[in-house]
mmCIF file of C-alpha atoms and ligand atoms in Angstrom:
data_model
loop_
_atom_site.group_PDB
_atom_site.id
_atom_site.type_symbol
_atom_site.label_atom_id
_atom_site.label_comp_id
_atom_site.label_asym_id
_atom_site.label_seq_id
_atom_site.Cartn_x
_atom_site.Cartn_y
_atom_site.Cartn_z
ATOM 1 C CA MET A 1 5.402 -33.906 69.498
ATOM 2 C CA PRO A 2 7.861 -30.926 68.992
ATOM 3 C CA HIS A 3 6.415 -28.745 66.435
ATOM 4 C CA THR A 4 7.995 -25.362 65.858
ATOM 5 C CA LEU A 5 9.903 -25.297 62.457
ATOM 6 C CA THR A 6 13.327 -24.570 64.383
ATOM 7 C CA THR A 7 12.735 -28.046 66.319
ATOM 8 C CA LEU A 8 11.868 -29.739 63.165
ATOM 9 C CA VAL A 9 14.834 -28.125 61.190
ATOM 10 C CA SER A 10 17.299 -29.313 63.735
ATOM 11 C CA GLN A 11 15.811 -32.796 63.906
ATOM 12 C CA ALA A 12 16.139 -33.135 60.254
ATOM 13 C CA SER A 13 19.646 -31.857 59.892
ATOM 14 C CA ALA A 14 20.748 -34.376 62.999
ATOM 15 C CA GLY A 15 18.737 -37.171 61.115
ATOM 16 C CA LEU A 16 20.944 -36.504 57.888
ATOM 17 C CA GLY A 17 23.815 -36.778 59.905
ATOM 18 C CA CYS A 18 25.765 -34.116 57.907
ATOM 19 C CA THR A 19 25.429 -30.587 57.166
ATOM 20 C CA PRO A 20 22.418 -30.254 54.660
ATOM 21 C CA ASP A 21 22.636 -28.495 51.150
ATOM 22 C CA VAL A 22 19.044 -27.713 50.865
ATOM 23 C CA ILE A 23 16.162 -27.674 53.624
ATOM 24 C CA ALA A 24 12.550 -27.448 52.540
ATOM 25 C CA ALA A 25 9.335 -26.917 54.729
ATOM 26 C CA ALA A 26 5.755 -27.154 53.842
ATOM 27 C CA PRO A 27 2.565 -27.011 56.251
ATOM 28 C CA GLY A 28 -0.460 -28.931 56.549
ATOM 29 C CA ARG A 29 -3.821 -26.942 56.601
ATOM 30 C CA VAL A 30 -7.149 -26.644 58.227
ATOM 31 C CA ASN A 31 -10.298 -25.577 56.245
ATOM 32 C CA LEU A 32 -12.331 -23.012 57.997
ATOM 33 C CA ILE A 33 -15.373 -23.550 55.585
ATOM 34 C CA GLY A 34 -16.209 -24.764 51.797
ATOM 35 C CA GLU A 35 -15.989 -28.695 52.352
ATOM 36 C CA HIS A 36 -15.979 -31.023 49.255
ATOM 37 C CA ILE A 37 -16.421 -28.318 46.841
ATOM 38 C CA ASP A 38 -12.987 -27.456 45.552
ATOM 39 C CA TYR A 39 -13.532 -30.059 42.695
ATOM 40 C CA CYS A 40 -16.851 -28.261 42.019
ATOM 41 C CA ASP A 41 -15.632 -24.838 41.057
ATOM 42 C CA GLY A 42 -16.745 -23.683 44.689
ATOM 43 C CA PHE A 43 -14.840 -21.380 47.226
ATOM 44 C CA VAL A 44 -12.909 -22.666 50.015
ATOM 45 C CA MET A 45 -11.212 -20.967 52.969
ATOM 46 C CA PRO A 46 -8.250 -23.010 54.384
ATOM 47 C CA PHE A 47 -5.277 -21.722 56.111
ATOM 48 C CA ALA A 48 -1.762 -23.195 56.320
ATOM 49 C CA LEU A 49 -0.874 -24.666 59.766
ATOM 50 C CA ASP A 50 1.928 -23.848 62.066
ATOM 51 C CA ARG A 51 2.894 -27.734 61.534
ATOM 52 C CA ASN A 52 5.103 -28.842 59.014
ATOM 53 C CA ILE A 53 6.857 -31.444 57.226
ATOM 54 C CA VAL A 54 10.591 -30.630 56.700
ATOM 55 C CA ILE A 55 13.150 -32.263 54.464
ATOM 56 C CA ALA A 56 16.807 -31.796 54.786
ATOM 57 C CA ALA A 57 19.054 -33.136 52.174
ATOM 58 C CA LYS A 58 22.525 -33.535 50.825
ATOM 59 C CA ARG A 59 23.550 -33.765 46.978
ATOM 60 C CA THR A 60 25.237 -37.171 46.274
ATOM 61 C CA ASN A 61 27.074 -38.330 42.934
ATOM 62 C CA SER A 62 24.532 -40.970 42.622
ATOM 63 C CA GLU A 63 21.314 -41.289 40.430
ATOM 64 C CA THR A 64 19.190 -42.377 43.276
ATOM 65 C CA ALA A 65 17.152 -40.530 46.094
ATOM 66 C CA THR A 66 17.802 -42.215 49.385
ATOM 67 C CA LEU A 67 14.786 -41.225 51.922
ATOM 68 C CA ARG A 68 14.966 -41.837 55.758
ATOM 69 C CA SER A 69 12.700 -40.725 58.488
ATOM 70 C CA ALA A 70 12.442 -42.131 62.262
ATOM 71 C CA GLY A 71 10.794 -45.319 62.463
ATOM 72 C CA MET A 72 10.802 -46.101 58.695
ATOM 73 C CA PRO A 73 12.709 -48.628 56.692
ATOM 74 C CA THR A 74 15.199 -46.288 54.470
ATOM 75 C CA ALA A 75 13.695 -46.211 50.864
ATOM 76 C CA THR A 76 15.692 -45.608 47.515
ATOM 77 C CA ILE A 77 14.127 -44.052 44.267
ATOM 78 C CA SER A 78 15.915 -44.191 41.173
ATOM 79 C CA LEU A 79 16.226 -41.112 39.312
ATOM 80 C CA ALA A 80 17.677 -42.286 35.949
ATOM 81 C CA ALA A 81 14.342 -43.765 35.087
ATOM 82 C CA PRO A 82 10.632 -42.593 34.431
ATOM 83 C CA GLN A 83 9.069 -42.627 38.106
ATOM 84 C CA VAL A 84 6.494 -45.700 38.700
ATOM 85 C CA ILE A 85 4.569 -46.228 41.764
ATOM 86 C CA GLY A 86 6.586 -48.492 44.292
ATOM 87 C CA GLU A 87 6.624 -49.351 47.894
ATOM 88 C CA PRO A 88 6.711 -48.219 50.634
ATOM 89 C CA THR A 89 3.481 -46.524 49.919
ATOM 90 C CA TRP A 90 4.377 -42.888 51.392
ATOM 91 C CA THR A 91 7.163 -42.807 48.823
ATOM 92 C CA ASN A 92 4.710 -42.346 45.957
ATOM 93 C CA TYR A 93 4.135 -38.705 47.064
ATOM 94 C CA LEU A 94 7.730 -38.079 46.427
ATOM 95 C CA ARG A 95 7.782 -40.395 43.336
ATOM 96 C CA GLY A 96 4.895 -38.221 41.780
ATOM 97 C CA VAL A 97 6.490 -34.897 42.428
ATOM 98 C CA ILE A 98 9.837 -36.043 41.116
ATOM 99 C CA ASP A 99 7.870 -37.443 38.029
ATOM 100 C CA GLY A 100 6.504 -33.858 37.715
ATOM 101 C CA PHE A 101 9.851 -32.164 37.608
ATOM 102 C CA GLN A 102 11.270 -34.736 35.067
ATOM 103 C CA LYS A 103 8.170 -34.119 32.769
ATOM 104 C CA LEU A 104 9.034 -30.490 32.817
ATOM 105 C CA GLY A 105 12.497 -31.604 31.512
ATOM 106 C CA TYR A 106 14.465 -31.340 34.822
ATOM 107 C CA THR A 107 17.285 -34.008 35.627
ATOM 108 C CA ILE A 108 17.083 -34.499 39.435
ATOM 109 C CA PRO A 109 20.525 -34.886 40.816
ATOM 110 C CA GLY A 110 21.046 -37.638 43.425
ATOM 111 C CA PHE A 111 20.514 -36.910 47.029
ATOM 112 C CA ASP A 112 20.124 -38.235 50.688
ATOM 113 C CA ALA A 113 17.153 -37.027 52.409
ATOM 114 C CA TYR A 114 15.812 -36.900 55.909
ATOM 115 C CA ILE A 115 12.218 -36.425 56.576
ATOM 116 C CA VAL A 116 10.708 -35.070 59.898
ATOM 117 C CA SER A 117 7.025 -33.905 60.434
ATOM 118 C CA SER A 118 4.602 -32.367 63.000
ATOM 119 C CA VAL A 119 1.409 -32.541 60.954
ATOM 120 C CA PRO A 120 -0.629 -35.408 62.191
ATOM 121 C CA GLY A 121 -0.978 -38.064 59.581
ATOM 122 C CA GLY A 122 -4.430 -39.607 58.609
ATOM 123 C CA ALA A 123 -6.129 -36.654 60.528
ATOM 124 C CA GLY A 124 -7.815 -34.634 57.647
ATOM 125 C CA LEU A 125 -5.022 -31.997 57.803
ATOM 126 C CA SER A 126 -3.485 -32.534 54.614
ATOM 127 C CA SER A 127 -0.016 -34.256 55.643
ATOM 128 C CA SER A 128 -0.017 -35.758 51.923
ATOM 129 C CA ALA A 129 -0.060 -32.252 50.386
ATOM 130 C CA ALA A 130 2.584 -30.961 53.018
ATOM 131 C CA LEU A 131 4.873 -33.871 51.608
ATOM 132 C CA GLU A 132 4.297 -33.348 47.994
ATOM 133 C CA CYS A 133 4.915 -29.344 48.585
ATOM 134 C CA ALA A 134 7.719 -30.006 50.895
ATOM 135 C CA THR A 135 9.432 -32.518 48.085
ATOM 136 C CA ALA A 136 8.744 -29.905 45.217
ATOM 137 C CA THR A 137 10.354 -26.993 47.481
ATOM 138 C CA LEU A 138 13.210 -29.327 47.929
ATOM 139 C CA LEU A 139 13.726 -30.072 44.608
ATOM 140 C CA GLU A 140 13.550 -26.415 43.392
ATOM 141 C CA GLY A 141 16.185 -25.692 46.186
ATOM 142 C CA LEU A 142 18.383 -28.891 44.627
ATOM 143 C CA LEU A 143 18.013 -27.440 41.079
ATOM 144 C CA GLY A 144 18.291 -23.991 41.813
ATOM 145 C CA VAL A 145 14.724 -22.988 39.984
ATOM 146 C CA ALA A 146 11.608 -21.785 41.148
ATOM 147 C CA LEU A 147 8.225 -22.637 39.946
ATOM 148 C CA THR A 148 5.424 -20.315 40.495
ATOM 149 C CA LYS A 149 3.288 -21.199 43.417
ATOM 150 C CA LYS A 150 0.301 -22.009 41.501
ATOM 151 C CA GLN A 151 2.380 -24.360 38.900
ATOM 152 C CA LYS A 152 3.950 -26.071 41.946
ATOM 153 C CA ALA A 153 0.606 -26.552 43.844
ATOM 154 C CA LEU A 154 -0.923 -28.046 40.580
ATOM 155 C CA LEU A 155 2.251 -30.185 40.070
ATOM 156 C CA CYS A 156 1.848 -31.634 43.385
ATOM 157 C CA GLN A 157 -2.069 -32.263 42.864
ATOM 158 C CA LYS A 158 -1.203 -34.284 39.925
ATOM 159 C CA ALA A 159 1.295 -36.305 41.802
ATOM 160 C CA GLU A 160 -1.704 -36.966 44.314
ATOM 161 C CA HIS A 161 -3.825 -37.734 41.412
ATOM 162 C CA ASN A 162 -1.558 -40.137 39.528
ATOM 163 C CA PHE A 163 0.735 -41.657 42.294
ATOM 164 C CA ALA A 164 -1.764 -41.890 44.976
ATOM 165 C CA HIS A 165 -4.930 -42.488 43.330
ATOM 166 C CA VAL A 166 -6.647 -39.634 45.013
ATOM 167 C CA PRO A 167 -8.742 -37.401 42.666
ATOM 168 C CA CYS A 168 -8.478 -34.439 45.269
ATOM 169 C CA GLY A 169 -9.350 -30.806 44.499
ATOM 170 C CA ILE A 170 -6.984 -28.005 44.699
ATOM 171 C CA MET A 171 -7.279 -26.856 48.341
ATOM 172 C CA ASP A 172 -4.725 -28.710 50.049
ATOM 173 C CA GLN A 173 -1.722 -28.032 47.872
ATOM 174 C CA PHE A 174 -2.799 -24.335 47.363
ATOM 175 C CA ALA A 175 -3.198 -23.940 51.200
ATOM 176 C CA SER A 176 0.333 -25.555 51.603
ATOM 177 C CA THR A 177 1.956 -23.468 48.837
ATOM 178 C CA PHE A 178 0.289 -20.046 49.203
ATOM 179 C CA GLY A 179 -0.120 -19.966 53.051
ATOM 180 C CA GLU A 180 0.842 -16.585 54.771
ATOM 181 C CA GLU A 181 0.921 -15.815 58.368
ATOM 182 C CA ASN A 182 -2.240 -14.194 59.581
ATOM 183 C CA ARG A 183 -3.887 -15.025 56.362
ATOM 184 C CA LEU A 184 -6.333 -17.308 55.201
ATOM 185 C CA VAL A 185 -6.152 -18.416 51.682
ATOM 186 C CA MET A 186 -9.541 -17.860 50.052
ATOM 187 C CA ILE A 187 -9.605 -19.785 46.829
ATOM 188 C CA ASP A 188 -11.996 -19.388 44.148
ATOM 189 C CA CYS A 189 -11.882 -23.053 42.336
ATOM 190 C CA GLN A 190 -13.297 -21.798 39.187
ATOM 191 C CA THR A 191 -10.422 -19.554 38.486
ATOM 192 C CA GLY A 192 -7.848 -21.148 40.294
ATOM 193 C CA GLU A 193 -6.911 -17.843 41.720
ATOM 194 C CA PRO A 194 -6.249 -17.390 45.765
ATOM 195 C CA THR A 195 -7.108 -14.379 47.678
ATOM 196 C CA MET A 196 -5.404 -13.788 50.838
ATOM 197 C CA VAL A 197 -8.026 -12.706 53.537
ATOM 198 C CA PRO A 198 -6.600 -11.171 56.792
ATOM 199 C CA PHE A 199 -6.923 -13.357 59.766
ATOM 200 C CA GLU A 200 -5.217 -11.639 62.609
ATOM 201 C CA ASN A 201 -7.726 -10.799 65.211
ATOM 202 C CA PRO A 202 -5.840 -11.822 68.696
ATOM 203 C CA ASP A 203 -9.234 -12.401 70.320
ATOM 204 C CA LEU A 204 -10.085 -15.339 67.595
ATOM 205 C CA ALA A 205 -8.472 -18.571 68.248
ATOM 206 C CA VAL A 206 -8.987 -21.639 65.934
ATOM 207 C CA ILE A 207 -8.802 -25.240 67.572
ATOM 208 C CA ILE A 208 -8.019 -28.338 65.782
ATOM 209 C CA ALA A 209 -9.450 -31.481 67.344
ATOM 210 C CA ASN A 210 -8.039 -34.827 65.862
ATOM 211 C CA THR A 211 -10.482 -37.553 66.661
ATOM 212 C CA ASN A 212 -7.782 -40.063 66.145
ATOM 213 C CA VAL A 213 -10.057 -41.984 63.925
ATOM 214 C CA HIS A 214 -8.180 -42.566 60.698
ATOM 215 C CA HIS A 215 -9.687 -42.212 57.190
ATOM 216 C CA GLN A 216 -8.412 -43.594 53.905
ATOM 217 C CA LEU A 217 -9.353 -41.178 51.349
ATOM 218 C CA SER A 218 -8.133 -43.770 48.602
ATOM 219 C CA ASP A 219 -10.556 -46.398 49.874
ATOM 220 C CA GLY A 220 -13.179 -44.937 47.410
ATOM 221 C CA GLY A 221 -15.163 -42.923 49.574
ATOM 222 C CA TYR A 222 -13.990 -39.563 48.300
ATOM 223 C CA ALA A 223 -13.851 -40.614 44.518
ATOM 224 C CA ILE A 224 -17.465 -41.970 44.907
ATOM 225 C CA ARG A 225 -18.329 -38.396 46.334
ATOM 226 C CA ARG A 226 -16.658 -36.715 43.679
ATOM 227 C CA LYS A 227 -18.581 -38.888 41.061
ATOM 228 C CA HIS A 228 -21.835 -38.032 42.473
ATOM 229 C CA THR A 229 -21.294 -34.492 42.114
ATOM 230 C CA GLU A 230 -20.138 -34.926 38.351
ATOM 231 C CA ASP A 231 -23.321 -36.998 37.855
ATOM 232 C CA GLY A 232 -25.391 -34.294 39.709
ATOM 233 C CA LEU A 233 -24.116 -31.493 37.440
ATOM 234 C CA SER A 234 -24.568 -33.221 34.324
ATOM 235 C CA ILE A 235 -28.257 -34.235 35.114
ATOM 236 C CA ILE A 236 -28.932 -30.662 36.051
ATOM 237 C CA GLY A 237 -27.179 -29.627 32.637
ATOM 238 C CA LYS A 238 -25.183 -26.546 33.623
ATOM 239 C CA ALA A 239 -21.381 -26.310 32.899
ATOM 240 C CA SER A 240 -20.450 -25.298 36.194
ATOM 241 C CA TRP A 241 -21.786 -25.728 39.789
ATOM 242 C CA ARG A 242 -21.276 -22.011 39.982
ATOM 243 C CA ASP A 243 -24.339 -21.541 37.619
ATOM 244 C CA VAL A 244 -26.703 -23.694 39.678
ATOM 245 C CA SER A 245 -29.305 -22.499 42.114
ATOM 246 C CA MET A 246 -30.859 -24.196 45.037
ATOM 247 C CA SER A 247 -34.043 -24.179 42.892
ATOM 248 C CA ASP A 248 -32.666 -25.926 39.979
ATOM 249 C CA VAL A 249 -31.464 -28.705 42.466
ATOM 250 C CA GLU A 250 -35.200 -28.810 43.748
ATOM 251 C CA GLU A 251 -36.595 -28.909 40.237
ATOM 252 C CA LYS A 252 -34.534 -31.855 39.231
ATOM 253 C CA TRP A 253 -34.689 -33.667 42.736
ATOM 254 C CA ASP A 254 -36.521 -36.764 41.717
ATOM 255 C CA MET A 255 -34.465 -37.036 38.648
ATOM 256 C CA LEU A 256 -31.225 -36.673 40.398
ATOM 257 C CA GLY A 257 -32.339 -39.405 42.591
ATOM 258 C CA ASP A 258 -30.815 -40.400 46.035
ATOM 259 C CA PRO A 259 -28.219 -39.770 47.136
ATOM 260 C CA VAL A 260 -27.268 -37.456 44.202
ATOM 261 C CA ASN A 261 -29.894 -34.959 44.983
ATOM 262 C CA ARG A 262 -28.428 -34.543 48.536
ATOM 263 C CA ARG A 263 -24.995 -34.223 47.511
ATOM 264 C CA SER A 264 -25.872 -31.605 45.010
ATOM 265 C CA ARG A 265 -27.794 -29.556 47.738
ATOM 266 C CA HIS A 266 -24.787 -29.807 49.701
ATOM 267 C CA VAL A 267 -22.612 -28.532 46.850
ATOM 268 C CA VAL A 268 -24.976 -25.574 46.203
ATOM 269 C CA GLY A 269 -25.260 -24.788 49.796
ATOM 270 C CA GLU A 270 -21.814 -24.866 50.674
ATOM 271 C CA ILE A 271 -20.769 -22.597 47.898
ATOM 272 C CA ALA A 272 -23.125 -19.973 49.199
ATOM 273 C CA ARG A 273 -22.115 -20.546 52.980
ATOM 274 C CA THR A 274 -18.545 -19.969 52.027
ATOM 275 C CA GLN A 275 -19.336 -16.855 50.263
ATOM 276 C CA GLU A 276 -21.481 -15.519 53.109
ATOM 277 C CA ALA A 277 -18.584 -16.847 55.709
ATOM 278 C CA ALA A 278 -16.237 -14.698 53.811
ATOM 279 C CA ALA A 279 -18.538 -11.763 54.151
ATOM 280 C CA ALA A 280 -19.323 -12.428 57.897
ATOM 281 C CA LEU A 281 -15.700 -12.474 58.565
ATOM 282 C CA ALA A 282 -14.965 -9.277 56.813
ATOM 283 C CA ALA A 283 -17.802 -7.520 58.950
ATOM 284 C CA SER A 284 -16.629 -9.375 62.044
ATOM 285 C CA ASP A 285 -20.015 -10.718 62.338
ATOM 286 C CA PHE A 286 -18.672 -13.927 64.231
ATOM 287 C CA ALA A 287 -22.311 -15.164 65.436
ATOM 288 C CA ARG A 288 -23.108 -15.619 61.596
ATOM 289 C CA LEU A 289 -19.855 -17.149 60.990
ATOM 290 C CA GLY A 290 -20.503 -19.504 63.490
ATOM 291 C CA THR A 291 -24.039 -20.555 62.265
ATOM 292 C CA LEU A 292 -22.539 -21.015 58.810
ATOM 293 C CA MET A 293 -20.076 -23.345 60.217
ATOM 294 C CA TYR A 294 -22.580 -25.568 62.085
ATOM 295 C CA ALA A 295 -24.591 -25.693 58.831
ATOM 296 C CA SER A 296 -21.783 -26.681 57.002
ATOM 297 C CA HIS A 297 -21.223 -29.656 59.338
ATOM 298 C CA ASP A 298 -24.948 -30.678 59.354
ATOM 299 C CA SER A 299 -24.804 -30.787 55.530
ATOM 300 C CA LEU A 300 -21.602 -32.691 55.323
ATOM 301 C CA ARG A 301 -23.142 -35.337 57.823
ATOM 302 C CA ASP A 302 -26.412 -35.524 56.595
ATOM 303 C CA ASP A 303 -26.404 -34.633 52.632
ATOM 304 C CA PHE A 304 -22.750 -35.479 51.975
ATOM 305 C CA GLU A 305 -22.467 -38.225 54.435
ATOM 306 C CA VAL A 306 -18.729 -37.831 55.012
ATOM 307 C CA SER A 307 -18.748 -37.423 58.740
ATOM 308 C CA CYS A 308 -18.920 -40.198 61.428
ATOM 309 C CA ALA A 309 -19.687 -40.607 64.996
ATOM 310 C CA GLU A 310 -16.459 -39.289 66.411
ATOM 311 C CA LEU A 311 -16.601 -36.141 64.442
ATOM 312 C CA ASP A 312 -20.324 -35.507 65.389
ATOM 313 C CA LEU A 313 -19.556 -35.967 68.870
ATOM 314 C CA MET A 314 -16.428 -33.484 68.882
ATOM 315 C CA VAL A 315 -18.684 -30.851 67.033
ATOM 316 C CA HIS A 316 -21.444 -31.836 69.419
ATOM 317 C CA ILE A 317 -19.215 -31.068 72.591
ATOM 318 C CA ALA A 318 -18.395 -27.803 71.226
ATOM 319 C CA THR A 319 -21.977 -27.043 70.500
ATOM 320 C CA GLU A 320 -22.708 -27.644 74.065
ATOM 321 C CA ILE A 321 -19.795 -25.479 75.542
ATOM 322 C CA GLY A 322 -21.538 -22.928 73.111
ATOM 323 C CA THR A 323 -21.294 -19.122 73.040
ATOM 324 C CA ALA A 324 -21.277 -18.793 76.774
ATOM 325 C CA GLY A 325 -18.298 -20.944 76.853
ATOM 326 C CA GLY A 326 -16.637 -18.807 74.009
ATOM 327 C CA VAL A 327 -17.263 -21.325 71.202
ATOM 328 C CA ILE A 328 -18.300 -19.551 67.842
ATOM 329 C CA GLY A 329 -18.458 -22.273 65.631
ATOM 330 C CA ALA A 330 -17.658 -25.991 64.797
ATOM 331 C CA ARG A 331 -17.539 -28.289 61.993
ATOM 332 C CA MET A 332 -15.547 -31.216 60.628
ATOM 333 C CA THR A 333 -12.712 -30.122 58.303
ATOM 334 C CA GLY A 334 -11.072 -31.919 55.466
ATOM 335 C CA GLY A 335 -12.202 -34.836 53.470
ATOM 336 C CA GLY A 336 -13.954 -36.666 56.275
ATOM 337 C CA PHE A 337 -14.721 -40.154 57.256
ATOM 338 C CA GLY A 338 -12.872 -39.564 60.516
ATOM 339 C CA GLY A 339 -9.962 -37.030 60.927
ATOM 340 C CA SER A 340 -10.309 -33.478 62.564
ATOM 341 C CA THR A 341 -12.985 -30.887 63.445
ATOM 342 C CA VAL A 342 -12.094 -27.198 63.606
ATOM 343 C CA THR A 343 -13.596 -24.819 66.300
ATOM 344 C CA LEU A 344 -13.437 -21.231 66.036
ATOM 345 C CA CYS A 345 -13.561 -19.532 69.540
ATOM 346 C CA GLU A 346 -12.478 -16.698 71.735
ATOM 347 C CA SER A 347 -8.817 -16.681 72.491
ATOM 348 C CA ALA A 348 -9.337 -15.999 76.204
ATOM 349 C CA GLN A 349 -11.276 -19.465 76.442
ATOM 350 C CA ALA A 350 -9.584 -21.690 74.136
ATOM 351 C CA GLU A 351 -7.638 -23.476 76.860
ATOM 352 C CA SER A 352 -10.634 -24.305 78.810
ATOM 353 C CA ILE A 353 -12.504 -25.215 75.830
ATOM 354 C CA MET A 354 -9.685 -27.650 74.675
ATOM 355 C CA ALA A 355 -9.879 -29.378 78.096
ATOM 356 C CA THR A 356 -13.467 -30.014 78.181
ATOM 357 C CA MET A 357 -13.259 -31.339 74.513
ATOM 358 C CA ARG A 358 -10.339 -33.645 75.282
ATOM 359 C CA GLN A 359 -11.984 -34.779 78.558
ATOM 360 C CA ARG A 360 -15.383 -35.469 77.435
ATOM 361 C CA TYR A 361 -14.374 -36.887 73.810
ATOM 362 C CA GLU A 362 -11.948 -39.461 76.040
ATOM 363 C CA THR A 363 -14.662 -40.416 78.344
ATOM 364 C CA GLU A 364 -17.481 -41.226 75.770
ATOM 365 C CA THR A 365 -15.122 -43.007 73.197
ATOM 366 C CA GLN A 366 -11.991 -44.089 75.072
ATOM 367 C CA ILE A 367 -10.145 -42.712 72.385
ATOM 368 C CA VAL A 368 -7.537 -40.153 73.268
ATOM 369 C CA PRO A 369 -7.843 -37.251 71.164
ATOM 370 C CA GLN A 370 -5.013 -34.616 69.755
ATOM 371 C CA ILE A 371 -6.276 -31.251 70.304
ATOM 372 C CA PHE A 372 -4.564 -28.100 69.723
ATOM 373 C CA CYS A 373 -4.507 -24.391 68.454
ATOM 374 C CA SER A 374 -3.024 -22.922 65.392
ATOM 375 C CA ARG A 375 -2.781 -19.709 63.662
ATOM 376 C CA PRO A 376 -2.485 -19.033 59.899
ATOM 377 C CA SER A 377 1.160 -19.748 59.033
ATOM 378 C CA ARG A 378 3.641 -19.510 56.410
ATOM 379 C CA GLY A 379 3.327 -21.572 53.111
ATOM 380 C CA ALA A 380 6.134 -24.027 51.664
ATOM 381 C CA HIS A 381 9.565 -22.468 51.719
ATOM 382 C CA LEU A 382 13.225 -23.057 51.713
ATOM 383 C CA VAL A 383 15.011 -22.619 55.045
ATOM 384 C CA ASN A 384 18.209 -21.065 55.110
ATOM 385 C CA VAL A 385 21.048 -23.528 55.732
HETATM 386 C C1 GLA B 401 -9.469 -33.515 50.678
HETATM 387 C C2 GLA B 401 -8.858 -33.159 49.494
HETATM 388 C C3 GLA B 401 -9.219 -31.908 48.965
HETATM 389 C C4 GLA B 401 -10.767 -31.619 49.492
HETATM 390 C C5 GLA B 401 -11.249 -32.010 50.856
HETATM 391 C C6 GLA B 401 -12.594 -31.938 51.037
HETATM 392 O O1 GLA B 401 -8.653 -32.785 51.693
HETATM 393 O O2 GLA B 401 -7.592 -33.342 49.206
HETATM 394 O O3 GLA B 401 -8.993 -31.426 47.760
HETATM 395 O O4 GLA B 401 -11.817 -31.996 48.359
HETATM 396 O O5 GLA B 401 -10.759 -33.402 51.068
HETATM 397 O O6 GLA B 401 -12.941 -30.459 51.065
#
C-alpha cells in the first residue's frame, strides 16, 4: 500500500477526475501508553501516524455531496436537509461531521469528493477519526473558515458519538488534529489540553503491528468497559478518577465487585503509569518506559480484558526478542479486541525485529500481519492545490 502523502494526494486528484478545489489530509494515530483512560480524566500519549486519509473535492452547483472511493459504490448525501444516519455505514462519519458544521450555522456547498487512505481500517489505528478529521478539514477549506484545533476535534468526537454510536474519548480526534512532526500529543483528558512532547531521538523507532484480527468498537465491548468505569467511580464516590488512589480501590474492592474492581484498578494504575512514562521519556530512561509499556499491556489483558490471543502473541514475540534484540517495550494500542500492538525499539534493530515478528506471528496464527514503522507526523491540514 503506497502511503506517502504525495502519493495519496495524486491518487485522490486522479480519482476525482478533475482539478480539485480543496484537498484535505488527516492521519491515524498510535498510542504509546495511556489506554482506555481518555474517558476517565486520565493522561494519554498518542502521536499522529505518517498514514493519512486524503479527500480531494470540487465544488458543484448542487445541494449534495457525492462521495467516491476505490472499490466502494458511489454514495450521495443531501446537504439541504438535516443529517441522518444512513447507508453505506462509512458515510456516517462524514454525515456526522457535516451535521456538526450545519449546527454551527454553516451552509455546506455542494461538492464531489474522492477519498483515499493509507490508514489500515479496523486496526485500532483510528481510521474513523482520520476520516472525520479529514472531512472537517475539507469543509473548512470549502467554506473558507478555520475552527480551532480543539473545536474541530470535539466536533469530530461528537460525530463519532452520534453517528457511529461509539462513546469514544478524546484521544483519537485530538491526535489526528494536533499531531506534529517529532512530537507526541500528551493529552490531559481532565482539562482537555494537549502538550506537545518532543520525540525526535533518531535511535528510537516505533513499530506498529496490525494483527489483522478486526474488532468492532460499536459491538458493545467498548461501551460496556466505559460503563464499568463510570460505575466504579460512582461507587468509590469521587468526582474524578484523578482523585482516586489505589488504596481507595483496594478499600472498596468487595463493594465494587468483579469485574468493576479490576476495571478500576486498571484506570488508577494506567493513569499513574502514563505520568511515569512521560517522566521516563523526558529522562531518557528507556528501560523504565519499556517496563511501563509491558505493565500497561498486562493490565489491559487481565484487568480491563480488552486484549485477545493475537495481540498477546504479538507482544509475547516482542518480549522474547527482548532488550538483547533491541526491543524496549511493547503493548496493545487503541481500543483492543484485535487491532494493533505498538513496540518501542532501537532504530538499528527495527528491520530485524519486524522480520521476526512477521515470521513468528504468521507461523503461529496462519494470519499475515501488517507491520511497519512510523514517526510522529503532521496532523490534519489542507494540502496546497
Ligand atoms: C478508542 C477510542 C479512544 C480511546 C481508545 C482506548 O480508540 O476512540 O477514545 O478510548 O479506544 O484508549
